[in-house]
Amino acid sequence: MEVDILEFKIPVENNKTLFVWNIQPSHTEAQIYAELYGVFSSFGPLYLLKVCPNAPLNPPGFYALVKFYSAAQASKAQRQTDGWPLLHSAPLKVRLSSKKTPHFLVDSSRPLSHARCLELANHCLGFNGWTSDIITLKELPAEEEEEEDGGGRRRSLRLGCLLQLSFPHHGQTSRAAAVLEDSFTCTGPDVLLQKRCRLQRMVREKALVQAFTAVLLILLGNGKVMVELKQTSDQFLPEETEGVLQVNEVSWSEIAPDEHEADDEEWDLTVS
């Protein structure tokens, strides 16, 4: 039986990326995007679909980059869409990318963003296939307030979150912790409330992303999905959540928020 494994990481491998060209300019870029998305997403969840006009020295038209989470789904899509007439136009040319990917990118690809984690989990497991529960969300000691010119105070907020991710149909759970800090000028109670609410949301999202990084989605050839964990995550004891949150005996003193994922890719692709 064919098996494929999905991780909650940004896909960078060549065998998950398709390069599509020979897209005729008979329709708008938006129409082409919608048509391509309908075609390729039928093979599995997409991390990225990008449509761009051809370079000025090339004939008018468009080309596209399609990134799958699954190598098997990308391969199947390539075989079945190569030569497919897009919008009743000329046949597409679809190839797996042969762009050289540095080994350090493959070995240490970044986790997905919070939104992408939700998207992938809901697509593969359904909206009722997983749950997340906050075990601890608390304010941790931060730097003391400082007076500033203009009547405001320089204030620091530091929040920690311990969260459990559960997959009830598969009997698996994953726990993770995150700590975030923000410094700002506090000019009134409304500012403090807004900053605290924002930081609470961000630290919850960070903890959920951390929990998803331990999860493996195993896609079986019969359409079923299994959930496995890279490591057991039942190491948390109540006393470990006091003061500074700890994960696997490592103290998380501060974790900066993830930078926004860049969907823009370099387009110096070659095809096989």
Coordinates of N, CA and C in Angstrom, one line a residue, residues 87-224:
L87 N -8.5 25.8 -19.5 CA -9.5 26.7 -20.0 C -9.6 26.6 -21.6
H88 N -9.6 25.3 -22.0 CA -9.8 25.0 -23.5 C -8.7 25.7 -24.3
S89 N -7.5 25.8 -23.7 CA -6.4 26.4 -24.5 C -5.3 25.4 -24.8
A90 N -4.1 25.9 -25.0 CA -3.0 24.9 -25.3 C -2.7 24.0 -24.2
P91 N -2.2 22.8 -24.4 CA -1.9 21.9 -23.4 C -0.8 22.4 -22.4
L92 N -1.0 22.2 -21.1 CA 0.0 22.6 -20.1 C 1.2 21.7 -20.2
K93 N 2.4 22.3 -19.8 CA 3.6 21.6 -19.6 C 3.8 21.6 -18.1
V94 N 3.9 20.4 -17.4 CA 4.0 20.3 -16.0 C 5.2 19.4 -15.7
R95 N 6.1 19.9 -14.9 CA 7.3 19.1 -14.5 C 7.6 19.3 -13.0
L96 N 8.2 18.3 -12.4 CA 8.7 18.4 -11.1 C 9.9 19.3 -11.1
S97 N 10.0 20.2 -10.2 CA 11.1 21.2 -10.1 C 12.4 20.4 -9.9
S98 N 13.5 20.8 -10.6 CA 14.8 20.2 -10.4 C 15.8 21.3 -9.8
K99 N 15.2 22.3 -9.3 CA 16.0 23.3 -8.7 C 16.8 22.7 -7.5
K100 N 18.0 23.0 -7.3 CA 18.8 22.5 -6.3 C 18.4 23.1 -4.9
T101 N 18.0 22.3 -4.0 CA 17.7 22.7 -2.7 C 18.8 22.4 -1.7
P102 N 19.4 23.4 -1.0 CA 20.5 23.2 -0.1 C 20.0 22.2 1.0
H103 N 20.9 21.3 1.4 CA 20.6 20.3 2.4 C 20.2 20.9 3.7
F104 N 20.8 22.1 4.1 CA 20.4 22.6 5.4 C 19.0 23.1 5.4
L105 N 18.4 23.5 4.2 CA 17.0 23.9 4.1 C 16.1 22.7 4.3
V106 N 16.5 21.6 3.7 CA 15.7 20.4 3.8 C 15.7 19.8 5.2
D107 N 16.9 19.9 5.8 CA 17.0 19.3 7.2 C 16.4 20.2 8.3
S108 N 16.3 21.5 8.0 CA 15.8 22.3 9.1 C 14.7 23.3 8.6
S109 N 13.8 22.8 7.8 CA 12.8 23.7 7.2 C 11.9 24.2 8.4
R110 N 11.4 25.4 8.2 CA 10.7 26.1 9.3 C 9.3 25.5 9.5
P111 N 8.8 25.6 10.8 CA 7.4 25.2 11.0 C 6.4 26.0 10.2
L112 N 5.3 25.5 10.0 CA 4.2 26.2 9.3 C 3.7 27.3 10.2
S113 N 3.1 28.3 9.7 CA 2.5 29.4 10.5 C 1.2 28.8 11.1
H114 N 0.7 29.5 12.1 CA -0.5 29.1 12.8 C -1.7 28.8 11.8
A115 N -1.9 29.7 10.9 CA -3.0 29.6 9.9 C -2.8 28.4 9.1
R116 N -1.5 28.1 8.6 CA -1.3 27.0 7.8 C -1.4 25.7 8.5
C117 N -1.1 25.6 9.8 CA -1.3 24.4 10.6 C -2.8 24.1 10.7
L118 N -3.6 25.1 10.9 CA -5.0 24.8 11.0 C -5.5 24.4 9.7
E119 N -5.1 25.0 8.6 CA -5.6 24.6 7.3 C -5.2 23.2 6.9
L120 N -4.0 22.8 7.2 CA -3.5 21.4 6.9 C -4.3 20.4 7.8
A121 N -4.4 20.7 9.1 CA -5.0 19.7 10.0 C -6.5 19.6 9.6
N122 N -7.2 20.7 9.3 CA -8.6 20.6 9.0 C -8.8 19.8 7.6
H123 N -7.9 20.0 6.7 CA -8.0 19.4 5.4 C -7.9 17.9 5.5
C124 N -6.9 17.4 6.3 CA -6.6 16.0 6.4 C -7.4 15.3 7.4
L125 N -7.8 16.0 8.5 CA -8.4 15.3 9.6 C -9.9 15.7 9.8
G126 N -10.3 16.8 9.2 CA -11.6 17.4 9.4 C -11.6 18.3 10.6
F127 N -12.7 19.1 10.7 CA -12.8 20.1 11.8 C -13.0 19.4 13.2
N128 N -13.5 18.2 13.2 CA -13.7 17.4 14.4 C -12.6 16.4 14.7
G129 N -11.5 16.4 13.9 CA -10.5 15.4 14.0 C -9.4 15.8 15.0
W130 N -9.4 17.0 15.6 CA -8.4 17.4 16.5 C -9.0 18.5 17.4
T131 N -8.4 18.6 18.6 CA -8.8 19.7 19.5 C -7.5 20.2 20.2
S132 N -7.6 21.4 20.7 CA -6.5 22.0 21.5 C -7.1 22.6 22.8
D133 N -6.4 22.4 23.9 CA -6.8 22.8 25.2 C -5.6 23.5 25.9
I134 N -5.9 24.7 26.5 CA -4.9 25.4 27.2 C -4.8 24.8 28.6
I135 N -3.6 24.4 29.0 CA -3.4 23.9 30.3 C -3.0 25.0 31.2
T136 N -2.1 25.9 30.8 CA -1.7 27.0 31.6 C -1.5 28.2 30.7
L137 N -2.1 29.4 31.0 CA -1.8 30.6 30.4 C -1.6 31.7 31.5
K138 N -0.4 32.1 31.7 CA -0.2 33.0 32.8 C 0.8 34.1 32.5
E139 N 0.8 35.1 33.3 CA 1.7 36.2 33.2 C 3.0 35.9 34.0
L140 N 4.1 36.0 33.4 CA 5.4 35.7 34.1 C 6.1 37.0 34.5
P141 N 7.0 36.9 35.4 CA 7.8 38.1 35.8 C 8.5 38.8 34.6
A142 N 8.4 40.1 34.5 CA 9.0 40.8 33.4 C 9.8 42.0 34.0
E143 N 10.4 42.8 33.1 CA 11.2 43.9 33.6 C 10.3 45.0 34.3
E144 N 10.9 45.7 35.2 CA 10.1 46.7 36.0 C 9.8 47.9 35.1
E145 N 8.7 48.6 35.5 CA 8.3 49.7 34.7 C 9.3 50.9 34.9
E146 N 9.4 51.7 33.8 CA 10.2 52.8 33.8 C 9.5 54.1 33.4
E147 N 9.7 55.2 34.0 CA 9.1 56.5 33.7 C 9.7 56.9 32.3
E148 N 8.8 57.5 31.5 CA 9.2 58.1 30.2 C 8.8 59.5 30.1
D149 N 9.5 60.3 29.3 CA 9.0 61.7 29.1 C 7.6 61.7 28.4
G150 N 6.8 62.6 28.8 CA 5.5 62.7 28.3 C 4.4 62.0 29.1
G151 N 4.8 61.5 30.3 CA 3.8 61.0 31.2 C 3.5 59.5 31.1
G152 N 4.1 58.9 30.0 CA 3.9 57.4 29.9 C 4.9 56.6 30.7
R153 N 4.7 55.3 30.7 CA 5.6 54.4 31.4 C 6.0 53.3 30.4
R154 N 7.2 53.0 30.5 CA 7.7 51.8 29.7 C 7.4 50.6 30.4
R155 N 6.6 49.7 29.8 CA 6.0 48.5 30.4 C 6.4 47.3 29.6
S156 N 6.7 46.2 30.3 CA 6.9 44.9 29.7 C 5.9 43.9 30.1
L157 N 5.4 43.1 29.2 CA 4.5 42.0 29.5 C 5.2 40.7 29.0
R158 N 5.1 39.7 29.8 CA 5.7 38.4 29.5 C 4.7 37.3 29.9
L159 N 4.3 36.6 28.9 CA 3.2 35.6 29.1 C 3.7 34.2 28.6
G160 N 3.3 33.2 29.4 CA 3.6 31.8 29.0 C 2.4 31.0 28.8
C161 N 2.4 30.0 27.9 CA 1.3 29.2 27.6 C 1.7 27.7 27.5
L162 N 1.1 26.8 28.2 CA 1.3 25.4 28.0 C 0.0 24.8 27.4
L163 N 0.1 24.1 26.3 CA -1.1 23.7 25.5 C -1.0 22.3 25.2
Q164 N -2.2 21.6 25.1 CA -2.3 20.2 24.7 C -3.1 20.1 23.4
L165 N -2.5 19.4 22.4 CA -3.1 19.1 21.2 C -3.6 17.6 21.2
S166 N -4.8 17.4 20.9 CA -5.4 16.0 21.0 C -6.0 15.6 19.7
F167 N -5.8 14.3 19.4 CA -6.4 13.7 18.2 C -7.3 12.5 18.7
P168 N -8.5 12.8 19.1 CA -9.4 11.8 19.7 C -9.6 10.5 19.0
H169 N -9.6 10.6 17.6 CA -9.9 9.4 16.8 C -8.6 8.5 16.7
H170 N -7.5 9.0 17.1 CA -6.2 8.3 16.9 C -5.5 8.0 18.3
G171 N -6.1 8.5 19.4 CA -5.5 8.3 20.7 C -4.1 8.9 20.9
Q172 N -3.9 10.1 20.3 CA -2.6 10.7 20.4 C -2.8 12.1 20.9
T173 N -1.8 12.6 21.7 CA -1.7 13.9 22.3 C -0.3 14.5 22.1
S174 N -0.2 15.8 22.0 CA 1.1 16.5 21.9 C 1.0 17.7 22.7
R175 N 2.0 18.0 23.5 CA 2.0 19.2 24.4 C 3.2 20.0 24.0
A176 N 3.0 21.3 24.2 CA 4.1 22.3 23.9 C 3.9 23.5 24.7
A177 N 5.0 24.3 24.8 CA 4.9 25.5 25.6 C 5.6 26.6 24.8
A178 N 5.1 27.9 25.1 CA 5.7 29.0 24.5 C 5.7 30.2 25.4
V179 N 6.7 31.0 25.3 CA 6.8 32.2 26.2 C 7.1 33.4 25.2
L180 N 6.3 34.5 25.4 CA 6.5 35.7 24.5 C 6.6 36.9 25.4
E181 N 7.3 37.9 25.0 CA 7.4 39.2 25.8 C 7.3 40.3 24.8
D182 N 6.7 41.4 25.3 CA 6.5 42.6 24.6 C 6.7 43.8 25.5
S183 N 7.5 44.8 24.9 CA 7.7 46.0 25.7 C 7.1 47.2 24.9
F184 N 6.5 48.1 25.7 CA 5.7 49.2 25.0 C 5.6 50.3 26.0
T185 N 5.1 51.5 25.4 CA 4.8 52.6 26.3 C 3.4 52.6 26.7
C186 N 3.1 52.5 27.9 CA 1.8 52.4 28.4 C 1.3 53.8 28.8
T187 N 0.3 54.3 28.1 CA -0.3 55.6 28.3 C -1.7 55.5 29.0
G188 N -2.1 54.3 29.3 CA -3.4 54.2 29.9 C -3.8 52.7 30.0
P189 N -4.9 52.4 30.7 CA -5.4 51.1 30.9 C -5.8 50.4 29.6
D190 N -6.3 51.2 28.7 CA -6.8 50.6 27.4 C -5.6 50.0 26.6
V191 N -4.5 50.7 26.7 CA -3.3 50.3 25.9 C -2.8 49.0 26.6
L192 N -2.7 48.9 27.9 CA -2.3 47.7 28.6 C -3.2 46.5 28.2
L193 N -4.5 46.7 28.2 CA -5.5 45.7 27.9 C -5.3 45.2 26.5
Q194 N -5.1 46.1 25.5 CA -5.0 45.7 24.2 C -3.7 44.9 24.0
K195 N -2.6 45.3 24.6 CA -1.3 44.6 24.5 C -1.4 43.2 25.1
R196 N -2.1 43.1 26.3 CA -2.2 41.8 26.9 C -3.0 40.9 26.1
C197 N -4.1 41.3 25.5 CA -5.0 40.5 24.7 C -4.2 40.0 23.4
R198 N -3.5 40.9 22.8 CA -2.7 40.6 21.6 C -1.7 39.5 22.0
L199 N -0.9 39.7 23.1 CA 0.1 38.8 23.5 C -0.5 37.4 23.9
Q200 N -1.6 37.4 24.5 CA -2.3 36.2 24.8 C -2.6 35.4 23.6
R201 N -3.1 36.1 22.6 CA -3.4 35.4 21.3 C -2.1 34.8 20.6
M202 N -1.1 35.7 20.6 CA 0.1 35.3 20.0 C 0.8 34.1 20.7
V203 N 0.8 34.1 22.0 CA 1.5 33.0 22.7 C 0.7 31.7 22.6
R204 N -0.7 31.8 22.5 CA -1.5 30.6 22.3 C -1.2 30.0 20.9
E205 N -1.1 30.9 19.9 CA -0.8 30.4 18.6 C 0.6 29.8 18.5
K206 N 1.6 30.4 19.2 CA 2.9 29.9 19.2 C 3.0 28.5 19.8
A207 N 2.3 28.3 20.9 CA 2.3 27.0 21.6 C 1.6 26.0 20.7
L208 N 0.6 26.3 20.0 CA -0.1 25.4 19.1 C 0.8 25.0 17.9
V209 N 1.5 25.9 17.3 CA 2.5 25.6 16.3 C 3.5 24.7 16.8
Q210 N 4.0 24.9 18.0 CA 5.0 24.0 18.6 C 4.5 22.6 18.8
A211 N 3.2 22.5 19.2 CA 2.6 21.2 19.4 C 2.5 20.5 18.0
F212 N 2.1 21.2 17.0 CA 2.0 20.5 15.7 C 3.3 20.1 15.1
T213 N 4.4 20.7 15.5 CA 5.7 20.2 14.9 C 6.1 18.8 15.3
A214 N 5.5 18.3 16.3 CA 5.7 16.9 16.8 C 4.8 15.9 16.1
V215 N 3.9 16.4 15.2 CA 2.8 15.5 14.6 C 3.2 15.1 13.2
L216 N 3.0 13.8 12.9 CA 3.2 13.3 11.6 C 1.8 12.8 11.1
L217 N 1.4 13.2 9.9 CA 0.2 12.7 9.3 C 0.6 11.7 8.3
I218 N 0.1 10.5 8.4 CA 0.5 9.4 7.6 C -0.7 9.1 6.6
L219 N -0.5 9.4 5.4 CA -1.5 9.2 4.4 C -1.4 7.8 3.7
L220 N -2.5 7.1 3.8 CA -2.5 5.7 3.3 C -3.1 5.7 1.9
G221 N -2.7 4.7 1.1 CA -3.2 4.7 -0.3 C -4.7 4.5 -0.4
N222 N -5.3 4.0 0.7 CA -6.8 3.8 0.6 C -7.6 5.1 1.1
G223 N -6.9 6.2 1.3 CA -7.5 7.4 1.6 C -7.6 7.7 3.1
K224 N -7.2 6.7 3.9 CA -7.3 7.0 5.4 C -6.0 7.7 5.8

